[in-house]
Coordinates of C-alpha atoms and ligand atoms in Angstrom, one line a residue:
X1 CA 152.3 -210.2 118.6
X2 CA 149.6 -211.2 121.6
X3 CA 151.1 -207.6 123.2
X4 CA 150.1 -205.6 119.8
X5 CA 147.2 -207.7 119.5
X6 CA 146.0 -206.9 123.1
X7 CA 147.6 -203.5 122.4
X8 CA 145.1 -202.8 119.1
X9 CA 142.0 -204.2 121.2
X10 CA 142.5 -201.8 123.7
X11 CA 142.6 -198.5 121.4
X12 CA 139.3 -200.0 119.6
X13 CA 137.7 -200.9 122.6
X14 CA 138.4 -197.1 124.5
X15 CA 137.7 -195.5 121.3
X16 CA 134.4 -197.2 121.0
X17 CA 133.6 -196.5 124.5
X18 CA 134.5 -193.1 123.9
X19 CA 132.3 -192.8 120.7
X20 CA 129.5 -193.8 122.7
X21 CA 130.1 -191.6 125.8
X22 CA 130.1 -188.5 124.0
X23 CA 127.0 -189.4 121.9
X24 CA 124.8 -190.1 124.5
X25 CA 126.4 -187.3 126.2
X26 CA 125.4 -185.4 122.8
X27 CA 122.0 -186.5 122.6
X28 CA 120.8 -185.7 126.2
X29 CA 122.4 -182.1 125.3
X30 CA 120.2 -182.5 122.3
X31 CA 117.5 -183.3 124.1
X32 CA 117.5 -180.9 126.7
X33 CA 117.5 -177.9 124.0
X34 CA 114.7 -179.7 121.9
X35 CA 112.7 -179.9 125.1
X36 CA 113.6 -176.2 126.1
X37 CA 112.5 -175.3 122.6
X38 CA 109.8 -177.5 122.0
X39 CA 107.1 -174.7 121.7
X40 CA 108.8 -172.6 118.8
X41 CA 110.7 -175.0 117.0
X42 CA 108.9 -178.6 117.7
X43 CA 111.4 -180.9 117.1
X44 CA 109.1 -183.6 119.0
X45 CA 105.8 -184.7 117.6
X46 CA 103.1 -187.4 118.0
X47 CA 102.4 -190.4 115.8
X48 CA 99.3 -192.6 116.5
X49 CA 98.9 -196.0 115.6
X50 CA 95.2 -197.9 116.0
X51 CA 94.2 -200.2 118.2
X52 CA 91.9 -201.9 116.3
X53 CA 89.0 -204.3 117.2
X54 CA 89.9 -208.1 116.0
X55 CA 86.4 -208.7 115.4
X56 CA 85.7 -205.9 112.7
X57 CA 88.7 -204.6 112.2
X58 CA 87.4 -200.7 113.9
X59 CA 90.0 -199.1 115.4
X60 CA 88.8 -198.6 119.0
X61 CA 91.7 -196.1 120.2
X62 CA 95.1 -195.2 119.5
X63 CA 98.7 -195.4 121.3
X64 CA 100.8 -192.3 121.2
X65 CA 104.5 -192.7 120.0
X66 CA 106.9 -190.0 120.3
X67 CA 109.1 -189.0 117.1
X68 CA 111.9 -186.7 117.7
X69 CA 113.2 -185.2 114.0
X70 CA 116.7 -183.6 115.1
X71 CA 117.6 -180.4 113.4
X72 CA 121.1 -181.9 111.7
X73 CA 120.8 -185.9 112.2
X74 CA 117.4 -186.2 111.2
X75 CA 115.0 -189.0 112.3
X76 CA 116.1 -190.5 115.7
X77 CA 114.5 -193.9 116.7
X78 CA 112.9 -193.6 119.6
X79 CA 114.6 -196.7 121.2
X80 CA 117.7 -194.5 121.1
X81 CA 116.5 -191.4 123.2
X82 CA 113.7 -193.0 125.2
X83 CA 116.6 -194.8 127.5
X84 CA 118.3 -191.4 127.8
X85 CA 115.8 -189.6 128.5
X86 CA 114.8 -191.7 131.0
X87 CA 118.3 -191.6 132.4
X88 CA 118.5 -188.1 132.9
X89 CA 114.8 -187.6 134.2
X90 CA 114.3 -186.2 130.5
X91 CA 111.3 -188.1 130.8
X92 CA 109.2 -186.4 133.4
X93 CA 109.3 -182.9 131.5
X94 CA 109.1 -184.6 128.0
X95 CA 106.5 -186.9 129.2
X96 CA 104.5 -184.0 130.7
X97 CA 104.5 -182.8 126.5
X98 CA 103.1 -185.7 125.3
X99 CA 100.4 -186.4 127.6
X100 CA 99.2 -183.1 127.0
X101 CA 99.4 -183.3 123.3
X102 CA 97.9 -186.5 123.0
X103 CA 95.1 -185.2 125.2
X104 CA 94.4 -181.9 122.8
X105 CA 94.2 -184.4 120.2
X106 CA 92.2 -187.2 121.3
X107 CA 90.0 -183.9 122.7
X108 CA 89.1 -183.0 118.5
X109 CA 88.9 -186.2 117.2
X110 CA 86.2 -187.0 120.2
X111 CA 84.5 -183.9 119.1
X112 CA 84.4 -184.9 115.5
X113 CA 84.2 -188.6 115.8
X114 CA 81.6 -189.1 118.6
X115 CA 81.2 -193.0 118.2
X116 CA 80.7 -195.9 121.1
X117 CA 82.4 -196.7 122.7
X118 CA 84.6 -193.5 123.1
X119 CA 87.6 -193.7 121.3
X120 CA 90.8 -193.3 123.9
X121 CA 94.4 -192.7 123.5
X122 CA 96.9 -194.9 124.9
X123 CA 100.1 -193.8 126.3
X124 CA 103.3 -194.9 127.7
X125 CA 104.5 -194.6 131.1
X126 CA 108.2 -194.6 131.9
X127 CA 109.2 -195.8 135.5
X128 CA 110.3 -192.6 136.7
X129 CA 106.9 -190.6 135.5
X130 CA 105.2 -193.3 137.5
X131 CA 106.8 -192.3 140.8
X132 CA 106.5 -188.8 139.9
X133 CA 104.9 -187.0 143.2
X134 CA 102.8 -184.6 140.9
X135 CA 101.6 -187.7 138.7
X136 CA 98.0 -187.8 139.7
X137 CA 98.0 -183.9 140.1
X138 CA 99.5 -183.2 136.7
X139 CA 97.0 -186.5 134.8
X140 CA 93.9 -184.2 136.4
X141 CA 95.2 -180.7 135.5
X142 CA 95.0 -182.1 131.6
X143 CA 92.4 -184.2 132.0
X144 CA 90.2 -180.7 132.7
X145 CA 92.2 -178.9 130.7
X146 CA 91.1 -180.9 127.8
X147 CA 87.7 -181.4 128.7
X148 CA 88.0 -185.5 128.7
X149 CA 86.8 -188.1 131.0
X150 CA 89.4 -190.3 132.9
X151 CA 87.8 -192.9 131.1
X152 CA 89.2 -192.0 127.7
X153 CA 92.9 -192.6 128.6
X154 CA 94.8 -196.0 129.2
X155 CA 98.4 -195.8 130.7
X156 CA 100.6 -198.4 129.6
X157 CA 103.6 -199.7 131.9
X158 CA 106.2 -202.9 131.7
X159 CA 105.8 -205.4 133.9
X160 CA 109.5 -204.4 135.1
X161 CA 108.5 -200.7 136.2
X162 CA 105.4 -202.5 137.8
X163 CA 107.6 -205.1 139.5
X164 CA 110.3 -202.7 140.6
X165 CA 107.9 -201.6 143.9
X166 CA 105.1 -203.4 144.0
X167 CA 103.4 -201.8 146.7
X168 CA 104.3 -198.4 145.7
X169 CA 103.1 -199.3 142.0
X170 CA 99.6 -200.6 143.5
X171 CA 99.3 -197.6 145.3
X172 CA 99.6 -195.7 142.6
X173 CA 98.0 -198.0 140.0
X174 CA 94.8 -197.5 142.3
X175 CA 94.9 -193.9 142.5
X176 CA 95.2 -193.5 138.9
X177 CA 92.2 -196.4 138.5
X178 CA 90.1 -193.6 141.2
X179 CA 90.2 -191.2 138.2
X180 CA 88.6 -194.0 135.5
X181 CA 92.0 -194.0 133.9
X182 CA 92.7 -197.6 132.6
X183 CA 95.9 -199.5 132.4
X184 CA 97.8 -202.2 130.5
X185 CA 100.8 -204.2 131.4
X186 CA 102.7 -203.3 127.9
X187 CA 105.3 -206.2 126.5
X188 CA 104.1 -208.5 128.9
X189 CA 106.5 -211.6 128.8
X190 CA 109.6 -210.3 128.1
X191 CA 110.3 -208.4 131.6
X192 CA 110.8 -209.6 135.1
X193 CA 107.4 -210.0 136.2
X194 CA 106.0 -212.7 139.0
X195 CA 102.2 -213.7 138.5
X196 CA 101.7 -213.7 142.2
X197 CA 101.6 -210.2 141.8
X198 CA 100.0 -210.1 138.1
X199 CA 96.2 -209.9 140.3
X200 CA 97.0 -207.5 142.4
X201 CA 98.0 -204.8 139.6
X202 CA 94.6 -203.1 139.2
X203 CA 95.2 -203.4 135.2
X204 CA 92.4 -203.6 132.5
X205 CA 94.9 -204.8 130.0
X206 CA 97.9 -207.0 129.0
X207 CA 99.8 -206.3 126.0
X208 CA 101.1 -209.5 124.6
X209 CA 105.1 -208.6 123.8
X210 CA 104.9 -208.4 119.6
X211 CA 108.4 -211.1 120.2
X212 CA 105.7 -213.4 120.3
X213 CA 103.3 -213.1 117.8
X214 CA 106.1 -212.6 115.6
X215 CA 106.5 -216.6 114.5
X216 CA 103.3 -217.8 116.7
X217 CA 102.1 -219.3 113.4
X218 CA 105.3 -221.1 112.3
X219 CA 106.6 -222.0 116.0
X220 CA 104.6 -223.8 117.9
X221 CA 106.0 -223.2 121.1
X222 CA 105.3 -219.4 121.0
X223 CA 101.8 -220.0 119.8
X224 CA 101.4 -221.9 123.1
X225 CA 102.7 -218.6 124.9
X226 CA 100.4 -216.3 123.0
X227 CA 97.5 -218.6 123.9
X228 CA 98.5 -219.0 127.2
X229 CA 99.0 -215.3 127.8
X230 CA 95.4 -214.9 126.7
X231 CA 93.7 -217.2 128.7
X232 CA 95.9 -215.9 131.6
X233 CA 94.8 -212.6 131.3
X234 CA 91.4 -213.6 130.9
X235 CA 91.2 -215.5 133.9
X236 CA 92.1 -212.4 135.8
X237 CA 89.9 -210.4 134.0
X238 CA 91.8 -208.2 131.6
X239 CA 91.6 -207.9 128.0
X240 CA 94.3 -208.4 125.9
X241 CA 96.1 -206.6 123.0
X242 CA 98.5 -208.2 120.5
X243 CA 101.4 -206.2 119.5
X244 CA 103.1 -206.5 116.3
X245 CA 100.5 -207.9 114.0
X246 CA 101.7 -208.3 110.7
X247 CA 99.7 -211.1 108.8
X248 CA 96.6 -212.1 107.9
X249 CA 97.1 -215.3 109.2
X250 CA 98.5 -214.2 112.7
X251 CA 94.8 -212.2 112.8
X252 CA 93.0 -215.0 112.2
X253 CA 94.7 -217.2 114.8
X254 CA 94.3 -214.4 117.5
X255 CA 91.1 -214.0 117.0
X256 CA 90.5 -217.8 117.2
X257 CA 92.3 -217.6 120.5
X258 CA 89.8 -214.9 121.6
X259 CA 92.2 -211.9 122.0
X260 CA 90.1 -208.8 121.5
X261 CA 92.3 -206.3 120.2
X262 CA 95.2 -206.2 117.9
X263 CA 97.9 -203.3 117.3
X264 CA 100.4 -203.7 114.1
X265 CA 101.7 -203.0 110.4
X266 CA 98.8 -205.9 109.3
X267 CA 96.3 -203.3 110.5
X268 CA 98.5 -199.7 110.5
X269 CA 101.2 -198.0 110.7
X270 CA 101.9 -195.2 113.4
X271 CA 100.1 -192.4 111.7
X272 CA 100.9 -188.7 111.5
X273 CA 97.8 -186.7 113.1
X274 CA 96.3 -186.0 110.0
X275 CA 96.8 -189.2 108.5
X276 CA 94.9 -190.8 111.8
X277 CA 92.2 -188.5 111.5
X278 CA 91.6 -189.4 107.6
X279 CA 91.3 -193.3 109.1
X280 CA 89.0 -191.8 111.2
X281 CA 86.6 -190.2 108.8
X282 CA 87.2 -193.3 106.3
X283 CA 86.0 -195.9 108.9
X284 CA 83.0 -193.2 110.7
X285 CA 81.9 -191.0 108.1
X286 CA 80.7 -192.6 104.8
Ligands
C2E301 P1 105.9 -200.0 122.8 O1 105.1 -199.1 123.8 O2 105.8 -201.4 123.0 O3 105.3 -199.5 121.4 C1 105.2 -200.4 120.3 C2 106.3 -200.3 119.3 O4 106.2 -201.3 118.3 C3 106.4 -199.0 118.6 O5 107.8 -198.7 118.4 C4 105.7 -199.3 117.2 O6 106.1 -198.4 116.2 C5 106.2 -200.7 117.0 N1 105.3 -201.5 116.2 C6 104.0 -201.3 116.0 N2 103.4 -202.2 115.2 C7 104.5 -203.0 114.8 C8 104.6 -204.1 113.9 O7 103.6 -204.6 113.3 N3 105.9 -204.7 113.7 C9 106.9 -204.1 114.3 N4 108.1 -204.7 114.1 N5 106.9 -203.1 115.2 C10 105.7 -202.5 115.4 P2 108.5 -197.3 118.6 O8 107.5 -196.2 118.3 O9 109.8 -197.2 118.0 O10 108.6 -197.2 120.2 C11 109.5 -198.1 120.9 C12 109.2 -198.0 122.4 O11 109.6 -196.7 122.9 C13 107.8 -198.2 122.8 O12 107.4 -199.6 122.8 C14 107.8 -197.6 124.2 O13 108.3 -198.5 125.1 C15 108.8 -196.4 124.0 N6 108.0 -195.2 123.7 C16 107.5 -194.8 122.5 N7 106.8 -193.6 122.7 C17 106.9 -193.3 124.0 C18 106.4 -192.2 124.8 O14 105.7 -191.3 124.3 N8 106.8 -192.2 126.1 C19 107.5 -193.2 126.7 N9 107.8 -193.2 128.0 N10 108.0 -194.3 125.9 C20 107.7 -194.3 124.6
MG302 MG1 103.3 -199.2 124.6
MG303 MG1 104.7 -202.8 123.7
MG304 MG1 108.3 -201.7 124.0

């Protein structure tokens, strides 16, 4: 019996392992002919979800999300291709897309929605994009292209891509800051990160990990983190944004605690582009 049993575990187990081989295998193959495609068929688009101000509830910016529709399985999460595109260097080309479509669209709503401060578009930035040699190069070449100041775009990395080389990431963190580009540490908490290092990250912004906020008004302990991620960041002279606000009362509490910005369902979901710019109009032109 233990034989058959150990028998039966085996077939499961290699036929699982098998499953999963040949569906990652299936979606970089996907991904590789959406990418290759992207222009006629478009199977990637943008969704934007506000960053809003805690005090009056403006949204101040946006952050880009990726959303991949496939052809024949429909909607794929983004936490299932984002780790395989990053392990294929996927990434750099697909990241290269979204920069520059977040840029042409942050370029017309600036146009229509002139309001101060400047609204900006936050994006995310995988490990290997960082260490891209033709990072700064490429950033510029859109910036122009899209007629908008450094100053309107905030790149947001973990604290583990930031950890991985710290000297190279510094390097790079402060080439980027030479263009007026801003950055955030995004999740902070849940990576590997060592706050001997936090100050010398030439970052504007920590992104308190939504993990947190999630029970910070029933748990007491992670209402201690939140607070205390706030006044860390504070103390080094960074703003913060919570992630993953959901209530009424978690807003009120963070805005007790002094956090400036806050990012979640309570506030919005990630919006289509038209859906954003009807936000837009509601909140600047009436
Ligand atoms: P992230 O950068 O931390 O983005 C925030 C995630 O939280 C998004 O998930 C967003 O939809 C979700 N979210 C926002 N508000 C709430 C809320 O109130 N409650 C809950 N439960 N979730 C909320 P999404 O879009 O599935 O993205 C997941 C992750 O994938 C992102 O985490 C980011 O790490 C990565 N990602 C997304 N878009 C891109 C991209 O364009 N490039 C790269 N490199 N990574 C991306
Ligand atoms: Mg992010
Ligand atoms: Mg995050
Ligand atoms: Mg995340």
């Amino acid at each position: 019996r233990a034989k058959d049993l150990g028998k039966s575990r085996h077939e499961v187990f290699t036929r699982g392992m098998h499953t999963q081989v040949v569906k990652r295998f299936q979606i970089e193959t996907d991904l590789r002919r959406a990418l290759k495609f992207q222009e006629q068929k478009q199977e990637f688009y943008l969704e934007y979800q506000p960053i809003v101000s805690m005090e009056n509830n403006t949204t101040i910016g946006f952050e880009a999300l990726v959303r991949w529709q496939h052809p024949s399985h429909g909607f794929i999460p983004t936490n299932d291709f984002i780790p395989i595109a990053e392990d294929t260097g996927l990434i750099v080309p697909l990241g290269k897309w979204i920069l520059q479509e977040a840029c042409c669209q942050l370029s017309v709503w600036k146009t229509l929605f002139p309001v101060d401060p400047p609204l900006t578009m936050s994006l995310n930035l995988s490990g290997q994009q960082l260490t891209q040699p033709d990072l700064i190069e490429f950033i510029e070449k859109t910036l122009k292209l899209t007629g908008l100041e450094g100053e309107s775009i905030k790149l947001e990395i973990t604290e583990s891509v930031a950890m991985k080389d710290v000297e190279t990431t510094i390097d790079i963190l402060l080439k980027l800051r030479s263009l007026g580009i801003r950055l955030s540490i995004d999740d902070f908490g849940t990576g590997y990160s060592s706050l001997s290092y936090l100050h010398r990250f030439p970052t504007n912004t920590l992104k308190v990990d939504k993990s947190f906020i999630n029970n910070m008004v029933e748990t007491e302990q992670d209402m201690a983190i939140v607070q205390t991620i706030i006044m860390l960041g504070h103390a080094l002279g960074m703003d913060i944004v919570a992630e993953g606000v959901e209530t009424i009362a978690q807003q009120e509490k963070l805005q007790a605690l002094g956090c400036e910005y806050g990012q979640g369902y309570f506030f919005s979901q990630p919006l289509d582009s038209k859906s954003a710019m009807l936000l837009l109009d509601a909140q600047f032109h009436n």
